Structures are given as C-alpha cells and as structure tokens.
Amino acid sequence: MRMIVTDTAMIMAAGYGKRMRPLTATRPKPLVQVAGKAMIDHVYEHLWNAGISKTVVNVHYLADALEAHLGGLKYPINVKISDEREALLETGGGMTKALPLIDADPFFCLNSDNIWLNGSRDAFQILSDDWDADKMDALLLLVPHKNAFHHNGRGDFHLDAEGRISWRKSGRVAPYIFTGIQLISKRLLRDAPDGAFSTRIFWDRAMEEGRLFGALHEGQWFDVGTPAAIAPTEAALLSG
C-alpha cells in the first residue's frame, strides 16, 4: 500500500438526473436524499476519509441550489465550481472545461451520485496502489456483477491479464461494471474537441494505445439511478 497519489478530485454534477424523476423535478440529482443525506454528501464523506482536500465540481441543472449546498459542507474540503450554466458539456466536455481549475496530475474523477461501501481497502487507495503513470492514461474502478446492486445492465468491460480494458461486445455480457470512479492523467484529455462530448472519445483512444486500465473495487457498489433503488440502498447501508 502506498500513499494516495493525489489530493484532488473532480466531481461530475451537471446532469439532469432524468431517470430519478419526479425527485429531480425540483432538485438536482446530487441533492436527492439517501439514508438521511444528499448523495453528494456521501461522496464528500468518502473523499474526506481518503484524505482528499481539493475538489472541482461542474454544475448546470439547478446550479444555484447545488452551489448553495456546497457552500455549507461540513467537511473542510476546498470546492471550486466549473460553471456550465450556459451549456451542458457532457462528461468529456465537462472535464475539459474544468481543466484550468485542476492543479493536480493525476486527479480522481467521480460521479456525484455515487454510493458505495469500501471493502478491505478504500476505493481511492485501490486506484492509488494500482496507478502506473508510465503506462496509464486512465485507471477505472470496476466492480463485478455480484457486488453491483440494483444494476440491471450487461456489464461494461473486460480485463486482460495485465489489467487493460476492452469494451463489452454487442449482445454479450461483460464481467465488470464501471463504478463512475476513475484516476486520470491530464494526458488523457489532450487534443480535446470543442463543445459537448462523451469521455468515451478519450477512453477509446487510450484503449487503442493500450493505456486504459481497470482496478477492481473490493466492496459493494449501488446503482441508485431511479427512485425505486433508494429504499433498498438505504437498507443495505444501514446493515453494512
């Protein structure tokens, strides 16, 4: 085990949360309550416990409410806002716009609606332990189906013997699901297109170059994408 490789994280919080309606009709998804606190507060608790002290958060939908909430965090973590009020830039465009606010390389990037329980190692510790800057542009935290709760998909990725990632083939099942947590080198974001685009553009290039890797989460991960997933997630958190 080694030290956490960075004290900085970007939190993706700009989306509309359409699958979480009607709860997101009047609040952004990161402020939906799960087990007595906003989803983004679960994220910040993990960040604080891991020793991460600086964050950049992108905002678009109901941005004023989210900014007000972030101004009252109970954790003494620095928050910078990457403002996407004028145009939602998707995941890749959002990261690119936020780059001037991120003074660390590499940095963690994670979704603001992430709910998980750690196993023997913290999620950020796993990524730090497996990180190799010489051969990686991004390291994605993955979870096997048995540890992914309320997730009905067919999986996202395969891993080879060295931990390199490849996409699930059409019509097939892949053994690993992306948790929404990753460790990124700024090299991944080079030569970015303008406007809104998906992170997949960066991932596909890194995959072709053999520089996209995966690490396995050792605990439980919860896909809280709809209102129906909230109650069973709360029960699991209380028992876990």
Coordinates of C-alpha atoms in Angstrom, one line a residue:
M1 CA 0.0 0.0 0.0
R2 CA 1.2 3.5 -0.8
M3 CA 0.0 7.0 -0.2
I4 CA -3.0 8.4 -2.1
V5 CA -1.4 9.7 -5.3
T6 CA -3.4 13.0 -5.4
D7 CA -5.3 15.2 -3.1
T8 CA -7.6 16.4 -5.9
A9 CA -10.9 15.1 -7.3
M10 CA -13.3 16.3 -9.9
I11 CA -17.0 15.6 -9.2
M12 CA -19.4 15.4 -12.1
A13 CA -22.6 17.0 -11.0
A14 CA -24.1 18.8 -14.0
G15 CA -26.6 16.3 -15.4
Y16 CA -30.4 16.4 -15.4
G17 CA -31.0 13.1 -13.5
K18 CA -33.9 12.3 -15.7
R19 CA -34.2 8.7 -14.5
M20 CA -34.6 9.9 -11.0
R21 CA -37.8 11.9 -11.8
P22 CA -40.0 13.1 -10.1
L23 CA -37.5 13.6 -7.3
T24 CA -35.3 15.7 -9.7
A25 CA -38.1 18.0 -10.9
T26 CA -37.2 20.4 -8.1
R27 CA -33.7 19.5 -7.1
P28 CA -30.5 18.3 -8.9
K29 CA -29.8 14.6 -8.5
P30 CA -26.8 15.1 -6.3
L31 CA -29.1 16.6 -3.6
V32 CA -31.5 13.7 -3.6
Q33 CA -31.5 12.2 -0.1
V34 CA -30.3 8.6 0.6
A35 CA -30.0 7.4 4.1
G36 CA -30.6 10.8 5.6
K37 CA -28.2 12.9 3.5
A38 CA -27.7 14.2 0.0
M39 CA -26.0 11.8 -2.5
I40 CA -23.1 14.2 -3.0
D41 CA -22.5 14.3 0.8
H42 CA -21.9 10.5 0.7
V43 CA -19.2 11.3 -1.9
Y44 CA -17.7 14.0 0.2
E45 CA -17.6 11.7 3.2
H46 CA -15.5 9.2 1.2
L47 CA -13.3 12.0 -0.1
W48 CA -12.6 13.3 3.4
N49 CA -11.9 9.9 4.8
A50 CA -9.4 9.3 2.0
G51 CA -7.5 12.5 2.6
I52 CA -8.6 14.4 -0.5
S53 CA -8.7 18.1 0.3
K54 CA -9.4 19.8 -3.1
T55 CA -12.4 19.3 -5.4
V56 CA -13.8 20.8 -8.6
V57 CA -17.5 20.4 -9.2
N58 CA -19.2 21.1 -12.5
V59 CA -22.8 22.5 -12.4
H60 CA -25.6 23.1 -14.9
Y61 CA -29.0 21.8 -13.9
L62 CA -30.4 23.8 -10.9
A63 CA -26.9 25.0 -10.4
D64 CA -27.8 27.7 -7.8
A65 CA -29.2 25.0 -5.4
L66 CA -26.2 22.8 -5.8
E67 CA -23.7 25.7 -5.2
A68 CA -25.6 26.8 -2.1
H69 CA -25.4 23.3 -0.7
L70 CA -21.7 23.0 -1.4
G71 CA -21.2 26.3 0.4
G72 CA -22.4 24.6 3.6
L73 CA -20.4 21.4 3.5
K74 CA -19.4 20.0 7.0
Y75 CA -16.1 18.8 5.6
P76 CA -13.3 21.3 5.3
I77 CA -12.6 20.5 1.7
N78 CA -11.9 23.2 -0.9
V79 CA -14.6 23.5 -3.6
K80 CA -14.1 25.2 -7.0
I81 CA -17.1 25.4 -9.4
S82 CA -16.8 24.7 -13.1
D83 CA -19.8 26.6 -14.4
E84 CA -21.7 25.0 -17.3
R85 CA -24.9 27.1 -16.9
E86 CA -24.7 28.3 -20.5
A87 CA -24.3 24.8 -22.0
L88 CA -24.2 21.3 -20.6
L89 CA -21.0 19.8 -21.9
E90 CA -21.4 16.1 -21.1
T91 CA -18.7 14.1 -19.4
G92 CA -15.8 14.7 -21.7
G93 CA -16.5 18.3 -22.4
G94 CA -17.1 18.9 -18.7
M95 CA -13.7 17.5 -17.7
T96 CA -12.0 19.6 -20.5
K97 CA -13.7 22.8 -19.3
A98 CA -12.7 22.1 -15.7
L99 CA -9.0 21.5 -16.5
P100 CA -7.8 25.1 -15.7
L101 CA -9.2 24.7 -12.2
I102 CA -7.4 21.3 -11.6
D103 CA -3.9 21.8 -10.4
A104 CA -3.0 18.1 -9.9
D105 CA -1.9 15.4 -12.3
P106 CA -3.2 12.8 -12.0
F107 CA -6.6 13.5 -10.4
F108 CA -9.6 11.5 -9.4
C109 CA -12.9 11.9 -11.2
L110 CA -16.1 10.6 -10.0
N111 CA -19.9 10.9 -10.3
S112 CA -21.7 13.0 -7.7
D113 CA -24.4 10.3 -7.3
N114 CA -22.1 7.5 -6.3
I115 CA -23.0 5.3 -3.3
W116 CA -20.6 2.6 -2.3
L117 CA -19.2 0.7 0.7
N118 CA -15.5 0.0 0.9
G119 CA -14.0 -3.4 1.4
S120 CA -10.6 -4.1 2.9
R121 CA -9.2 -1.1 1.0
D122 CA -10.7 2.3 0.3
A123 CA -11.7 2.9 -3.4
F124 CA -9.2 5.7 -3.8
Q125 CA -6.5 3.6 -2.2
I126 CA -7.1 0.8 -4.7
L127 CA -6.6 3.2 -7.6
S128 CA -3.5 4.7 -6.0
D129 CA -2.0 1.3 -5.3
D130 CA -2.5 0.2 -8.9
W131 CA -1.6 3.5 -10.6
D132 CA 1.4 3.5 -13.0
A133 CA 1.9 6.8 -14.7
D134 CA 4.4 5.4 -17.2
K135 CA 1.8 3.1 -18.8
M136 CA -1.6 4.5 -17.9
D137 CA -3.7 7.5 -19.1
A138 CA -6.7 6.4 -17.0
L139 CA -7.4 3.8 -14.4
L140 CA -11.1 2.9 -14.0
L141 CA -12.6 1.4 -10.8
L142 CA -14.7 -1.6 -11.8
V143 CA -17.0 -3.9 -9.8
P144 CA -18.1 -7.5 -10.7
H145 CA -21.8 -8.1 -11.1
K146 CA -22.1 -9.8 -7.7
N147 CA -21.1 -6.6 -5.9
A148 CA -23.2 -4.2 -8.0
F149 CA -26.6 -3.7 -6.5
H150 CA -29.8 -2.6 -8.4
H151 CA -27.8 -2.7 -11.6
N152 CA -29.5 -4.5 -14.5
G153 CA -27.0 -3.9 -17.3
R154 CA -24.9 -6.5 -19.1
G155 CA -21.6 -5.0 -17.8
D156 CA -19.2 -2.6 -19.5
F157 CA -15.7 -4.0 -19.7
H158 CA -13.4 -7.0 -19.9
L159 CA -9.9 -7.0 -18.4
D160 CA -6.9 -8.8 -19.8
A161 CA -4.2 -10.4 -17.7
E162 CA -2.4 -7.1 -17.4
G163 CA -5.5 -5.2 -16.4
R164 CA -6.1 -3.4 -19.7
I165 CA -9.7 -2.7 -20.6
S166 CA -11.8 -3.6 -23.6
W167 CA -15.4 -2.9 -24.2
R168 CA -18.2 -5.4 -23.9
K169 CA -19.1 -7.0 -27.3
S170 CA -22.6 -6.3 -28.7
G171 CA -25.1 -8.9 -27.5
R172 CA -22.7 -10.3 -24.9
V173 CA -22.2 -9.9 -21.2
A174 CA -19.0 -8.4 -19.7
P175 CA -17.9 -9.3 -16.2
Y176 CA -17.2 -5.8 -14.9
I177 CA -19.2 -2.6 -14.4
F178 CA -17.8 0.9 -14.3
T179 CA -18.4 2.4 -10.9
G180 CA -18.1 6.0 -12.1
I181 CA -14.8 6.5 -10.2
Q182 CA -11.5 6.8 -12.1
L183 CA -8.0 8.2 -11.8
I184 CA -7.0 10.3 -14.8
S185 CA -3.8 11.7 -16.2
K186 CA -4.1 15.0 -17.9
R187 CA -2.5 13.3 -20.9
L188 CA -5.9 11.5 -21.4
L189 CA -7.6 14.9 -22.1
R190 CA -5.1 16.1 -24.8
D191 CA -6.4 17.4 -28.2
A192 CA -10.0 17.6 -26.9
P193 CA -12.7 18.6 -29.4
D194 CA -14.8 21.7 -28.8
G195 CA -18.3 21.6 -27.2
A196 CA -20.2 18.7 -25.6
F197 CA -18.9 15.2 -26.0
S198 CA -18.5 11.9 -24.0
T199 CA -15.5 10.7 -22.1
R200 CA -15.7 7.7 -24.4
I201 CA -13.7 9.7 -27.0
F202 CA -10.8 9.8 -24.6
W203 CA -11.2 6.2 -23.5
D204 CA -11.4 4.8 -27.0
R205 CA -8.1 6.5 -27.9
A206 CA -6.4 5.3 -24.7
M207 CA -7.7 1.8 -25.3
E208 CA -6.2 1.7 -28.8
E209 CA -2.9 2.9 -27.3
G210 CA -3.0 0.2 -24.6
R211 CA -3.2 2.9 -21.9
L212 CA -6.7 2.3 -20.4
F213 CA -6.6 0.1 -17.4
G214 CA -9.1 -1.2 -14.7
A215 CA -8.8 -1.9 -11.0
L216 CA -11.3 -3.9 -9.0
H217 CA -13.4 -2.5 -6.2
E218 CA -13.3 -4.7 -3.1
G219 CA -16.6 -3.6 -1.6
Q220 CA -20.2 -3.0 -2.6
W221 CA -21.4 -0.5 -5.2
F222 CA -25.0 0.7 -5.6
D223 CA -26.6 1.9 -8.8
V224 CA -29.0 4.5 -7.4
G225 CA -30.4 5.6 -10.7
T226 CA -34.2 5.6 -10.0
P227 CA -36.4 6.4 -7.0
A228 CA -37.1 2.6 -6.6
A229 CA -33.4 2.0 -5.8
I230 CA -33.3 4.3 -2.9
A231 CA -35.1 2.3 -0.2
P232 CA -33.1 -1.0 -0.8
T233 CA -29.9 1.0 -0.9
E234 CA -30.7 2.6 2.5
A235 CA -31.4 -0.8 4.0
A236 CA -28.0 -2.1 2.7
L237 CA -26.2 0.9 4.1
L238 CA -27.7 0.6 7.5
S239 CA -26.8 -3.1 7.6
G240 CA -23.4 -2.6 6.1

